[in-house]
Coordinates of C-alpha atoms and ligand atoms in Angstrom, one line a residue:
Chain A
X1 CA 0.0 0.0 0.0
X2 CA 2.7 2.4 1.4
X3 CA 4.6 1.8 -2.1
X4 CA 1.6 2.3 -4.4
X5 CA 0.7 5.6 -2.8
X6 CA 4.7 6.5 -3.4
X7 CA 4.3 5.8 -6.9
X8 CA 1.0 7.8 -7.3
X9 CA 2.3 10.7 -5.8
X10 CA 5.6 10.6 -8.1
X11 CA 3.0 10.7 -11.1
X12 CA 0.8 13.3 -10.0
X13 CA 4.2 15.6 -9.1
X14 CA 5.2 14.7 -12.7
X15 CA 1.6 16.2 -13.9
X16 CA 1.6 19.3 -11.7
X17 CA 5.5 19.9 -12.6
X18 CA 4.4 19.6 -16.5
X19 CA 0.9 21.7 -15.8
X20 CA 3.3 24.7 -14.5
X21 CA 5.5 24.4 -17.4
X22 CA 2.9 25.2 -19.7
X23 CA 1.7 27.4 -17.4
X24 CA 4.3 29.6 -17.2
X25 CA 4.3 29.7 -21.0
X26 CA 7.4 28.2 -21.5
X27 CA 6.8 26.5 -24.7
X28 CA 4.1 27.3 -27.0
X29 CA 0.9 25.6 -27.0
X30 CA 0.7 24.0 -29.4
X31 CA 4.0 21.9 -29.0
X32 CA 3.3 21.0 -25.4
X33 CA -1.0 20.5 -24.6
X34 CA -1.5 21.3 -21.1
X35 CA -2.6 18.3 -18.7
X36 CA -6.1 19.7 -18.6
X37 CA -6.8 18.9 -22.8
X38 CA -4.8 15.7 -22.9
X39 CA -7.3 14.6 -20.0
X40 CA -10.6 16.5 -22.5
X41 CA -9.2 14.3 -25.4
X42 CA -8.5 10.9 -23.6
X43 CA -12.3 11.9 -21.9
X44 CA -13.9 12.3 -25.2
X45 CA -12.1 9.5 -27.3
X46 CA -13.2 7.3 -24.9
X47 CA -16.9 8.7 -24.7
X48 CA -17.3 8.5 -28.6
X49 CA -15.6 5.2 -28.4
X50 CA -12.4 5.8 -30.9
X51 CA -10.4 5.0 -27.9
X52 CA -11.9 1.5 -27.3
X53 CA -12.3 0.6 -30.3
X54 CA -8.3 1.5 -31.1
X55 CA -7.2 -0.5 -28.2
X56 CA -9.5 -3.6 -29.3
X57 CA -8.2 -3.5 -32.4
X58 CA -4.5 -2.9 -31.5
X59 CA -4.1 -5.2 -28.8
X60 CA -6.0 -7.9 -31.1
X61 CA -3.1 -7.7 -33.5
X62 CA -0.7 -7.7 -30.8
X63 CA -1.9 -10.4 -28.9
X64 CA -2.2 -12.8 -32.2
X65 CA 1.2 -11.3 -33.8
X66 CA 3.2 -12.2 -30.3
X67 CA 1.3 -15.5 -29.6
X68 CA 2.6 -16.3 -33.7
X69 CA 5.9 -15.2 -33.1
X70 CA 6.5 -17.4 -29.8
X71 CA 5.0 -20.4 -31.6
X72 CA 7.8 -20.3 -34.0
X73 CA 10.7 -18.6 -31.8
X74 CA 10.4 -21.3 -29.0
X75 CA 11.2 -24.5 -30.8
X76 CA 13.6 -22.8 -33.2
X77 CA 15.5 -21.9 -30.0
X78 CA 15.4 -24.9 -28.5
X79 CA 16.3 -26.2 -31.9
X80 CA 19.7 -24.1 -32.2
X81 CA 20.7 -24.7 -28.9
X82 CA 20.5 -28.5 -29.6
X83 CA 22.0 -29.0 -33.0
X84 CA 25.6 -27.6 -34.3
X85 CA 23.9 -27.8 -37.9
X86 CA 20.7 -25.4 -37.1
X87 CA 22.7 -22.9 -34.5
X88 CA 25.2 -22.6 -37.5
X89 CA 22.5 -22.2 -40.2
X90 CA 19.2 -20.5 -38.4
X91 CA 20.9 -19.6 -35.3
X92 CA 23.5 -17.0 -37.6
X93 CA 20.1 -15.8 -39.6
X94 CA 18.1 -15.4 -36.4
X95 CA 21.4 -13.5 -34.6
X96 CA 21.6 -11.1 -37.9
X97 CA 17.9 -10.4 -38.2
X98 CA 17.4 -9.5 -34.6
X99 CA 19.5 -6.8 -35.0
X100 CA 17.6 -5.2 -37.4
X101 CA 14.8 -2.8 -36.2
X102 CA 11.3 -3.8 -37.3
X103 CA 10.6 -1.0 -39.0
X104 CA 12.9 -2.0 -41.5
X105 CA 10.4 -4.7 -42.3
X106 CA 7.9 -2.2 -43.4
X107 CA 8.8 -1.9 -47.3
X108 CA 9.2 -5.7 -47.9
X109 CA 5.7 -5.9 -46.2
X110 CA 3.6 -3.6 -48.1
X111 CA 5.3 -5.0 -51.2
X112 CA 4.5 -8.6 -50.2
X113 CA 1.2 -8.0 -48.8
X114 CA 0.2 -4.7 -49.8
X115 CA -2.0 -2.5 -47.3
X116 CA -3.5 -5.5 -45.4
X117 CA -3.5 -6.9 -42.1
X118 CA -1.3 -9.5 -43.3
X119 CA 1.6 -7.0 -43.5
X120 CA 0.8 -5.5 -39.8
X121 CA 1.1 -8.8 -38.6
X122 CA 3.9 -10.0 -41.0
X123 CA 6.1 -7.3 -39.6
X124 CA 5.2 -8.0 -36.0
X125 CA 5.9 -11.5 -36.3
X126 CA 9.6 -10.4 -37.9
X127 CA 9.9 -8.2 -34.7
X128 CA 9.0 -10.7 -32.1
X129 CA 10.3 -14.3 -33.1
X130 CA 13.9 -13.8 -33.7
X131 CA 14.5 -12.4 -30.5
X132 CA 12.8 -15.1 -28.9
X133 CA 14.7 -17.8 -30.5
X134 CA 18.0 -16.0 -29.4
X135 CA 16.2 -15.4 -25.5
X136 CA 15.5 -19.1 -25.6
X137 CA 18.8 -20.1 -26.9
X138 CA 20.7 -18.3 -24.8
X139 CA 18.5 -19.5 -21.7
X140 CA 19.0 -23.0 -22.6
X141 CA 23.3 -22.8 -22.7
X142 CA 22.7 -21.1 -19.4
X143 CA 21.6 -24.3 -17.7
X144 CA 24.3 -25.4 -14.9
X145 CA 25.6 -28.5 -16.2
X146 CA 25.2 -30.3 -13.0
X147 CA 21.4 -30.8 -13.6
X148 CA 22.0 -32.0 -17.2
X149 CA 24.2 -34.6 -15.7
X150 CA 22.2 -35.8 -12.8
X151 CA 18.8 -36.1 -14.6
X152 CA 21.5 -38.3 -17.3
X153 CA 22.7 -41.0 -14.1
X154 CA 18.9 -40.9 -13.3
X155 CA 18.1 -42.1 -16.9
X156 CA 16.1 -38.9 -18.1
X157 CA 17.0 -38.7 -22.3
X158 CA 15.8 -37.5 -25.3
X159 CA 12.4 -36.1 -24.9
X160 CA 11.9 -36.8 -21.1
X161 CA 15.3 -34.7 -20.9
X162 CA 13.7 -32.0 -23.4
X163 CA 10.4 -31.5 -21.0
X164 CA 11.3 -32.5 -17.4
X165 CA 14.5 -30.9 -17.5
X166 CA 15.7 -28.6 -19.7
X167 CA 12.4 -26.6 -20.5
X168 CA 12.0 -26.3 -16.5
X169 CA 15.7 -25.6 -15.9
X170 CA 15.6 -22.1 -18.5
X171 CA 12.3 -21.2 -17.3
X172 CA 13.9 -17.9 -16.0
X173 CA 15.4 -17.0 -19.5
X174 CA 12.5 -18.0 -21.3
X175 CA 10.2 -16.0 -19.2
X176 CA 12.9 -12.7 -19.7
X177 CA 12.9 -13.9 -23.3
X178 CA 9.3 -13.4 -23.0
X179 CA 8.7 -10.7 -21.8
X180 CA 11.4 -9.0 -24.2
X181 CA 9.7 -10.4 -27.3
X182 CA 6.7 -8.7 -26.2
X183 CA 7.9 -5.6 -25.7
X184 CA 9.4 -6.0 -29.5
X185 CA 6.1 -7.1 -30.9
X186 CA 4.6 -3.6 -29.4
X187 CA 7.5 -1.8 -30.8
X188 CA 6.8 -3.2 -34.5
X189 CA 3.6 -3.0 -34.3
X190 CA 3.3 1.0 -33.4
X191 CA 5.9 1.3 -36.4
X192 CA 3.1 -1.0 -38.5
X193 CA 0.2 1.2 -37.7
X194 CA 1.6 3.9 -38.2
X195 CA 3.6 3.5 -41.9
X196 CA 0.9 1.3 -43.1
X197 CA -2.7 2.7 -43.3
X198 CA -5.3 0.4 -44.0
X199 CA -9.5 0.1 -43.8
X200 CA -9.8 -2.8 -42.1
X201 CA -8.9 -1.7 -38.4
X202 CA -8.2 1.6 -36.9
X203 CA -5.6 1.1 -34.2
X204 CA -3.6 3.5 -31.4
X205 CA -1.1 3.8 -34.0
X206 CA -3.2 5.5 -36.5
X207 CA -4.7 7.6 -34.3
X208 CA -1.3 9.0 -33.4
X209 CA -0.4 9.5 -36.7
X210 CA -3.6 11.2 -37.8
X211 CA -3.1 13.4 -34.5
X212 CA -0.1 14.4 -35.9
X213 CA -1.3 15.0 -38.9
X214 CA -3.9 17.1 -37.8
X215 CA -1.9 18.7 -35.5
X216 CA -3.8 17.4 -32.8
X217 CA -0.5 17.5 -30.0
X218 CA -3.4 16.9 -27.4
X219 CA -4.0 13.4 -29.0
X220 CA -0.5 12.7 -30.0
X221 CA 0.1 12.8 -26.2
X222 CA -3.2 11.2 -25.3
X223 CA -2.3 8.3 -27.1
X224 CA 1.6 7.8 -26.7
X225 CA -0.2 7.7 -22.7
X226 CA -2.6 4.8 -23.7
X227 CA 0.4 2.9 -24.8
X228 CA 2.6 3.2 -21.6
X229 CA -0.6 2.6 -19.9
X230 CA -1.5 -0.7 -22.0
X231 CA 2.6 -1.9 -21.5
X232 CA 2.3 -1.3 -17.9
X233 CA -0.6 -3.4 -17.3
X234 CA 0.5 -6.1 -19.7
X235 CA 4.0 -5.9 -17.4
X236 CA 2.4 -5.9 -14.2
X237 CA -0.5 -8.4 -15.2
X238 CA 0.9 -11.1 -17.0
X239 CA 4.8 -11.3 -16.4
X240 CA 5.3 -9.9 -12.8
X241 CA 2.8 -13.0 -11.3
X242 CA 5.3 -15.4 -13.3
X243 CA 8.3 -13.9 -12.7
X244 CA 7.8 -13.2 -8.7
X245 CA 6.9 -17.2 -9.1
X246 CA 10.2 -18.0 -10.4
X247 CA 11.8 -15.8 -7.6
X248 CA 10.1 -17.9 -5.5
X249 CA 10.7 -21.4 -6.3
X250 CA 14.5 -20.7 -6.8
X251 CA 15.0 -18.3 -4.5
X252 CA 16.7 -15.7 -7.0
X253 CA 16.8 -11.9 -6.8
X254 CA 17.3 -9.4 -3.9
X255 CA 15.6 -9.3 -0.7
Chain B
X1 CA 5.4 -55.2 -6.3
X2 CA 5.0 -54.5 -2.7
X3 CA 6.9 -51.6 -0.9
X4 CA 9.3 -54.4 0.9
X5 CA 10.0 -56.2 -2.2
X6 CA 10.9 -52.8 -3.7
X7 CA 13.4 -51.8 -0.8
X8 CA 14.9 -55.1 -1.2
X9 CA 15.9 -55.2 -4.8
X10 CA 18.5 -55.8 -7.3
X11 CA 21.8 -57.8 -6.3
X12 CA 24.5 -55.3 -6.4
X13 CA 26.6 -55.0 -9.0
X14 CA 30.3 -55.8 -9.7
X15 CA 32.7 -53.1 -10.7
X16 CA 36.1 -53.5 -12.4
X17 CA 38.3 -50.8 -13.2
X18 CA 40.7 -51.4 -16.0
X19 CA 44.0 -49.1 -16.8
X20 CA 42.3 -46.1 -17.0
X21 CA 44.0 -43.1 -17.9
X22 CA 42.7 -39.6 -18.3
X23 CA 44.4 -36.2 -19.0
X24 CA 42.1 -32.8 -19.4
X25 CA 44.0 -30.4 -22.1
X26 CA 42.9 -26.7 -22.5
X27 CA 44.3 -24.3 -23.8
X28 CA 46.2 -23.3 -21.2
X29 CA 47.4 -26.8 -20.0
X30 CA 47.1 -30.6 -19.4
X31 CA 46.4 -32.1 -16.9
X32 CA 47.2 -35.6 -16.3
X33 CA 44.3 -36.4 -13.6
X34 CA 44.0 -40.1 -13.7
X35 CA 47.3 -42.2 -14.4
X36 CA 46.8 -45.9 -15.3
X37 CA 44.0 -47.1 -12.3
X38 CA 43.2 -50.4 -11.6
X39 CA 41.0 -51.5 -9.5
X40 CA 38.4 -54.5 -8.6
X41 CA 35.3 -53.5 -6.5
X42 CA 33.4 -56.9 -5.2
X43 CA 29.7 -56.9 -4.9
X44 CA 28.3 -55.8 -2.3
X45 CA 31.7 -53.9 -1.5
X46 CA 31.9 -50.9 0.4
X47 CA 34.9 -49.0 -1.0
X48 CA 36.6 -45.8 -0.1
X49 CA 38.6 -43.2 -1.8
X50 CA 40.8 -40.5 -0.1
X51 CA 42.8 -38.3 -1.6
X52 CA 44.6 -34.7 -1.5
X53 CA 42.2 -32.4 -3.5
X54 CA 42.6 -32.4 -7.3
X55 CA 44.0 -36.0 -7.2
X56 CA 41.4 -37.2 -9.4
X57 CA 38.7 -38.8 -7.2
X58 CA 35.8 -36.9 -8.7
X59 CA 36.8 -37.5 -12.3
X60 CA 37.2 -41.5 -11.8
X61 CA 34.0 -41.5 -10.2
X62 CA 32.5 -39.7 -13.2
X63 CA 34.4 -42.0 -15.6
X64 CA 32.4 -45.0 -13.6
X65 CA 29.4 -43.7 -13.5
X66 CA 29.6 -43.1 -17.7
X67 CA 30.0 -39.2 -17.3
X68 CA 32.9 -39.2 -18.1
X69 CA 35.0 -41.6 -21.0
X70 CA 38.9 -42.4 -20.5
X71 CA 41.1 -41.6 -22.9
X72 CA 42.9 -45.3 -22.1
X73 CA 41.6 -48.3 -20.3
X74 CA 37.7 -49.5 -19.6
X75 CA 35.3 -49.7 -16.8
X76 CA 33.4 -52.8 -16.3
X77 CA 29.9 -53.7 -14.5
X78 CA 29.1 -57.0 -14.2
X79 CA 31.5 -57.7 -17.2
X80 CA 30.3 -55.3 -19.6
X81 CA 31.7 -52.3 -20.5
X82 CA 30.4 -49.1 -19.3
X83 CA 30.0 -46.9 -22.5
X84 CA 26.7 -44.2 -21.1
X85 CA 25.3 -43.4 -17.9
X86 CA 22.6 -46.2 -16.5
X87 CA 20.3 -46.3 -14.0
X88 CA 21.9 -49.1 -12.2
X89 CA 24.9 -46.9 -11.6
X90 CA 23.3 -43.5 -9.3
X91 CA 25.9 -40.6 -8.4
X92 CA 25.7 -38.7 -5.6
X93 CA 27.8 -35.4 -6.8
X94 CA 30.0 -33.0 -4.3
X95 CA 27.0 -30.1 -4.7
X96 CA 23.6 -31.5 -4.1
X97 CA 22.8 -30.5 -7.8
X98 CA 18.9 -30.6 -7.2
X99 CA 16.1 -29.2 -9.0
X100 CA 15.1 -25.9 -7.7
X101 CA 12.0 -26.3 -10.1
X102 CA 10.7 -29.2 -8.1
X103 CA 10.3 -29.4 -4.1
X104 CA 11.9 -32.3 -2.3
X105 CA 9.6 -34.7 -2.9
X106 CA 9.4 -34.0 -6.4
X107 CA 13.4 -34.5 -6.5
X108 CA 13.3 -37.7 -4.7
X109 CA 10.4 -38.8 -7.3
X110 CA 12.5 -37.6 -10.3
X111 CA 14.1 -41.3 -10.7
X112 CA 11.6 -42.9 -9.4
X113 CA 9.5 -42.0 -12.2
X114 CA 11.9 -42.9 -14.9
X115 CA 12.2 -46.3 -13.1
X116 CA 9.8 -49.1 -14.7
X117 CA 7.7 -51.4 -13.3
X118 CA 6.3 -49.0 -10.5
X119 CA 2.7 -48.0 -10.3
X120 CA 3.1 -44.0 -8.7
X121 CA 1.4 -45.1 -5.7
X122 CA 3.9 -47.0 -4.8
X123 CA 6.2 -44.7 -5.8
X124 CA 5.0 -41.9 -3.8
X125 CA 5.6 -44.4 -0.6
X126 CA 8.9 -45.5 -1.4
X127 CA 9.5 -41.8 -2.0
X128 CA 8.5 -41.1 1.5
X129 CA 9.8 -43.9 2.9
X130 CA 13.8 -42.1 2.0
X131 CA 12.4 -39.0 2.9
X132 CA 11.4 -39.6 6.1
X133 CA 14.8 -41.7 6.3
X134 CA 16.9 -38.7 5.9
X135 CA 14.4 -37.1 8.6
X136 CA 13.0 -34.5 6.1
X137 CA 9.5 -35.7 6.2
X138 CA 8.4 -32.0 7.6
X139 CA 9.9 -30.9 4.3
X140 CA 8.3 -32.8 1.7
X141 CA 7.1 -29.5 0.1
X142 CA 9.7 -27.6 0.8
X143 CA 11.7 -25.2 -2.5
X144 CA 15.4 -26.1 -2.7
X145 CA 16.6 -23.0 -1.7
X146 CA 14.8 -22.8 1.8
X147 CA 17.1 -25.9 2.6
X148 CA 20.4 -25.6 4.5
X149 CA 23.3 -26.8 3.1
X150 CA 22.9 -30.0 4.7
X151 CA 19.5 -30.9 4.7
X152 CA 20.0 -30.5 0.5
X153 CA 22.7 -33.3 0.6
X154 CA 20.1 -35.3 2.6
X155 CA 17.6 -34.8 -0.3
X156 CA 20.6 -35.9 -3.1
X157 CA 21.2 -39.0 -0.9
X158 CA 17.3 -39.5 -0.7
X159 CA 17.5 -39.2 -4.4
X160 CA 20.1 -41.3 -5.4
X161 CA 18.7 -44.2 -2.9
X162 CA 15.1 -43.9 -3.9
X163 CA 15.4 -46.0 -7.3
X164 CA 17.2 -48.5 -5.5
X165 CA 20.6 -48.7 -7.5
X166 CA 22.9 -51.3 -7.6
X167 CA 25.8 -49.3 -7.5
X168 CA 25.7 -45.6 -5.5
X169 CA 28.9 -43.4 -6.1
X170 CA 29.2 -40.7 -3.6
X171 CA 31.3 -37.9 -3.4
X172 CA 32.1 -36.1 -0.1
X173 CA 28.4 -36.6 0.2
X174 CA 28.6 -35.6 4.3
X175 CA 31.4 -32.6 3.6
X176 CA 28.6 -30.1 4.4
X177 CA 27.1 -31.8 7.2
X178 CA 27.5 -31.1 11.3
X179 CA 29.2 -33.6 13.4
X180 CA 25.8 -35.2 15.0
X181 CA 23.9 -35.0 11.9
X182 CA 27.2 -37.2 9.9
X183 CA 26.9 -39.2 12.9
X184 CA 23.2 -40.0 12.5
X185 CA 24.3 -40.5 8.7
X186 CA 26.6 -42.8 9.3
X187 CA 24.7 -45.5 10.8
X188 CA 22.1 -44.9 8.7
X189 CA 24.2 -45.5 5.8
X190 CA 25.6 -48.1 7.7
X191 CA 22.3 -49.8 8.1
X192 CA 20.7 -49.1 4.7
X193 CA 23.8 -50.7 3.1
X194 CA 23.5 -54.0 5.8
X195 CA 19.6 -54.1 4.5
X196 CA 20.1 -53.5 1.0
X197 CA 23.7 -54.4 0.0
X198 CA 24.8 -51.7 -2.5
X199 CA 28.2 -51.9 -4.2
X200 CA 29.6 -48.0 -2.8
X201 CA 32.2 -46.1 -3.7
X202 CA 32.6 -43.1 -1.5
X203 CA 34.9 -40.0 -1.9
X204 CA 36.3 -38.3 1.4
X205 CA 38.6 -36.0 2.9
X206 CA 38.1 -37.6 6.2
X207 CA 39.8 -40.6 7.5
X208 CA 37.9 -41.2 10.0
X209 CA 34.5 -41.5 8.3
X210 CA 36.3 -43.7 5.9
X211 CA 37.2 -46.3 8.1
X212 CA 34.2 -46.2 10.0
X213 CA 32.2 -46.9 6.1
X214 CA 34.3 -48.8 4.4
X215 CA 35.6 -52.5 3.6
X216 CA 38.7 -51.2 1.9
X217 CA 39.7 -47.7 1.5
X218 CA 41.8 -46.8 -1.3
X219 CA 44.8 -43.9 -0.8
X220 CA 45.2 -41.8 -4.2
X221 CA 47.8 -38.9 -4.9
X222 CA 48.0 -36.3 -7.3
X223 CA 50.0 -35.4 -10.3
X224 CA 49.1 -37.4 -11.8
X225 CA 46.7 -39.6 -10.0
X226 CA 47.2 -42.7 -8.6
X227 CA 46.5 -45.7 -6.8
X228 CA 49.5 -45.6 -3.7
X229 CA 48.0 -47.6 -1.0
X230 CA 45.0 -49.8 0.1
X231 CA 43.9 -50.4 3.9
X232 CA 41.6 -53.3 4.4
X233 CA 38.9 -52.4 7.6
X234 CA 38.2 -55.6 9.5
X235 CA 36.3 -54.1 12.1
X236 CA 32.8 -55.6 13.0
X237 CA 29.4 -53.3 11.7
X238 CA 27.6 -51.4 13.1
X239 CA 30.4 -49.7 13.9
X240 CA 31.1 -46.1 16.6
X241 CA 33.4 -43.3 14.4
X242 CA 34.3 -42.5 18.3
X243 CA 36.0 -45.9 19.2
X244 CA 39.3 -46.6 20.1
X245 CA 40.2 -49.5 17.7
X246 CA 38.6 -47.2 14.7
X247 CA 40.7 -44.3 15.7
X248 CA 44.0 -46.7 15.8
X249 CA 43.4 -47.6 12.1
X250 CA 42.4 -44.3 11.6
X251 CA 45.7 -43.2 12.8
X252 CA 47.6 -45.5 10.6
X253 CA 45.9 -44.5 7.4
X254 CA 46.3 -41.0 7.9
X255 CA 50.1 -41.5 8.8
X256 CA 50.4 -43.1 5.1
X257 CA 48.4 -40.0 3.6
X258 CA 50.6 -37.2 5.1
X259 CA 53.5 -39.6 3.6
X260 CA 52.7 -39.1 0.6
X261 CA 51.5 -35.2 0.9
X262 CA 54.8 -34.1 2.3
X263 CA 57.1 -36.6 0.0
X264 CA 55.1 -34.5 -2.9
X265 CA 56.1 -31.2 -1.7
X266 CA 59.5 -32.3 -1.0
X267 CA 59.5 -33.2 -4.5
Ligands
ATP301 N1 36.5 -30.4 -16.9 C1 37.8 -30.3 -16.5 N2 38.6 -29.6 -17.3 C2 39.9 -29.4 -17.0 N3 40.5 -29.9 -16.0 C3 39.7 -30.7 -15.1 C4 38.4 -30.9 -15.4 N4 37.8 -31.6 -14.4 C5 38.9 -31.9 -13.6 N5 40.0 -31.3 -14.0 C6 41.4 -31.4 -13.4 O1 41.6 -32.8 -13.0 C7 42.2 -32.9 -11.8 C8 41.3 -33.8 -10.9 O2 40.1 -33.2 -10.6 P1 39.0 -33.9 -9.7 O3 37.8 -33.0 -9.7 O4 38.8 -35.3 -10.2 O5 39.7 -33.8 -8.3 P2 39.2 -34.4 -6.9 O6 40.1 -35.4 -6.5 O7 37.8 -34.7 -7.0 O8 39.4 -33.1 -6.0 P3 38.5 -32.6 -4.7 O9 38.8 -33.5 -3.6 O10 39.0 -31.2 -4.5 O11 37.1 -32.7 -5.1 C9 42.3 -31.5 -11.2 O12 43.6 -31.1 -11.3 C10 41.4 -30.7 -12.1 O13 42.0 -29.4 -12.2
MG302 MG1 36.0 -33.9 -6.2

């Protein structure tokens, strides 16, 4: 309790110091919105339902694009960190292509796909699975050796090995590797919606880019706020339950 | 199969040692950690290794137990040539090396399960049955690391007794352990291995709980390993660690050991 009211009270001292900086006319108006119409646009977006309906459609991509990505970046992790052959072949392409930023993915996308949903998710895929494969590569060479070799005396190989020990052994680099992927599926997917404008779904992306386009900064804003909201609550919700788990059971972290 | 006929088991298993030789090379050196061992192990045995740290005990242990391969020389159980790792075989290694991811009970089901021939009820009890031998029972759920030091070896020695090997290789297995707690160990061990008649090879630093184990222990030195010196133990089981005859042999053995220790820095 005593550390939730900290952290509201370091937001709200964020709000009043950027209220009195527009306050005291520092920069113009129409570069930096006060508080006040940020809060009038996020109020009416959300009456008129814009808002929602953004969200809805922006975390649907998301959601499918990640789930996609971890589909194909988990086993071809676990694949490269078992075989010389596929670490030398796809582990190389998946350590070369995670470098590259997703936006990068863009042109090839509209050129493959043209303006369709099929290219949003094309390039979120591309952002999330090859950072996935290298999370859960790199989580699986982490293992202490010791457990590989006592689960070997006890008579645990091949796919017994695979699921009783290995896969529970990396669990904490998988989750991290998790967790990063999603964060790189958000990031391609804001780059998506907002290069590639299409009919079939209006997402928080577009409607920062039309806010810019309209000058709107009171939108711009509203929205970039949506999106730390949305990667907060994703954050607290779904990975801090399973990573204070992990603390847990193996007893890792401070405190 | 009923729980008694479980605990009772397999014969133990026969181990012969043949010439073995191993050297570790990196880059920055080699190491010449096991020079030319021999060495017959009855069934049923109870055999002892002590050695100066680094002298190779851990690495021949591994090389029994399949771990490991020598770069000369073979191991044999029961006359065949040990080429993998095997169930029969069950290390016990110097950390306790359990699975945080499971609690206790889950570690000491972990070769359980892979044994055959066991429905899980019975497995559960003979699961609980080593548990409560190593005196854990109020731990069953426990995570790894709320265990002390100690009470994780228990654990590892629950788990490496619970699928009823033929052969158990320990190393320094009791290092971590108090003195009344080894105690307690010891004639448990002692007992357990009367009941169940295990072929053991145990790794120590300490003389005393070597004679107090062991049919035969077997001196090593370093640089490169080797074999210098075996003691047979005639004493009669159970036997004290705190009596007088085991502290005379004891005193002999240890004697030999600082022999060689001090002829190898005199070197
Ligand atoms: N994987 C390895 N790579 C290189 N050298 C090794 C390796 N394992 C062991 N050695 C070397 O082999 C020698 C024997 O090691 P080993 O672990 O068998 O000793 P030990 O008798 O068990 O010692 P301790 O009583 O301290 O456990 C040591 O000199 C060690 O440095
Ligand atoms: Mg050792």
């Amino acid at each position: 309790m005593r550390r939730f009211l900290l952290a509201t009270l370091f937001f709200v001292v964020l709000i009043a110091i950027w209220h009195f900086l527009v306050k005291a006319g520092v920069y113009s108006p129409v570069l930096l919105p006060s508080p006040q119409s940020v809060g009038e646009y996020l109020v009416g977006a959300a009456r008129d339902g814009t808002l929602f309906q953004a969200t809805g459609v922006t975390v649907r991509r998301l959601l499918v694009g990640y789930f996609i990505g971890i589909m194909i970046g988990l086993p071809l992790g676990l694949f490269t960190s078992a075989s010389k052959f596929v670490e030398d072949t796809i582990g190389v392409l998946a350590l070369g292509l995670q470098t590259l930023p997703s936006v990068c993915w863009i042109p090839l996308a509209l050129l493959w796909f043209g303006q369709t949903e099929s290219a949003m998710l094309f390039v979120v895929v591309m952002g999330t699975v090859w950072s996935v494969v290298i999370a859960t590569d790199t989580g699986v060479r982490n293992i202490p050796p010791i457990f590989a070799r006592a689960a070997k005396t006890m008579g645990s190989t091949g796919l017994h090995k695979w699921t009783k020990v290995i896969l529970p052994a990396s669990l904490p680099f998988l989750v991290s590797g998790m967790k990063q992927g999603w964060a790189f599926a958000w990031r391609s997917l804001m780059a998506a919606e907002i290069y590639v404008t299409i009919l079939t779904g209006f997402g928080l992306g577009h409607l920062l880019h039309y806010g810019r386009e309209l000058n709107a900064m009171e939108q711009v804003i509203g929205v970039m706020l949506v999106i730390i909201t949305i990667g907060l609550l994703t954050d607290k919700i779904l990975f801090s339950p399973v990573e204070r788990f992990l603390h847990n059971r193996w007893g890792t972290g401070l405190r | 199969m009923s729980l008694q006929e479980e605990l009772q088991g397999l014969p133990p298993a026969k181990l012969a040692v043949e010439s073995v030789s191993k050297w570790f090379r990196t880059s920055r050196q080699s190491v010449h950690a096991l020079d030319n061992i021999s060495l017959e192990i009855a069934e049923g045995e109870f055999v002892c290794l002590v050695g100066p740290s680094g002298c190779g005990k851990s690495t021949l242990l591994d090389i029994i137990a399949g771990l490991e391969v020598p770069d000369e020389g073979r191991v044999m159980a029961d006359n065949e040539p040990v080429l993998n790792p095997g169930r029969h075989r069950l290390v016990m290694f110097q950390e306790a090396a359990l699975f945080p991811w499971l609690d206790v009970i889950g570690n000491v089901m972990f070769g359980l399960k892979l044994k055959p021939g066991l429905r899980n009820k019975e497995r559960l009890e003979v699961a609980k049955f080593f548990i409560q031998l190593v005196g854990l029972e109020k731990f069953s759920h426990a995570h790894v690391h709320e265990l002390s030091g100690g009470m994780k070896q228990r654990v590892a020695l629950a788990r490496a007794l619970a699928p009823n090997p033929r052969v158990l290789l320990m190393d320094e297995p009791f290092a971590a352990l108090d003195a009344l707690t080894r105690e307690q160990l010891y004639s448990d061990i002692q007992r357990i291995w009367q009941k169940r008649r295990k072929t053991i090879l145990f790794v120590t630093h300490n003389v005393r709980e070597a004679v107090c184990l062991a049919d035969r222990v077997i001196l090593f030195s370093r640089n490169p390993g080797q074999i210098r010196e075996q003691f047979e133990i005639p004493l009669p089981r159970p036997r004290d660690i705190n009596s007088i005859e085991l502290a005379e042999h004891a005193g002999e053995i240890t004697r030999a050991l600082k022999g060689y220790v001090t002829g190898e820095v005199a070197e």
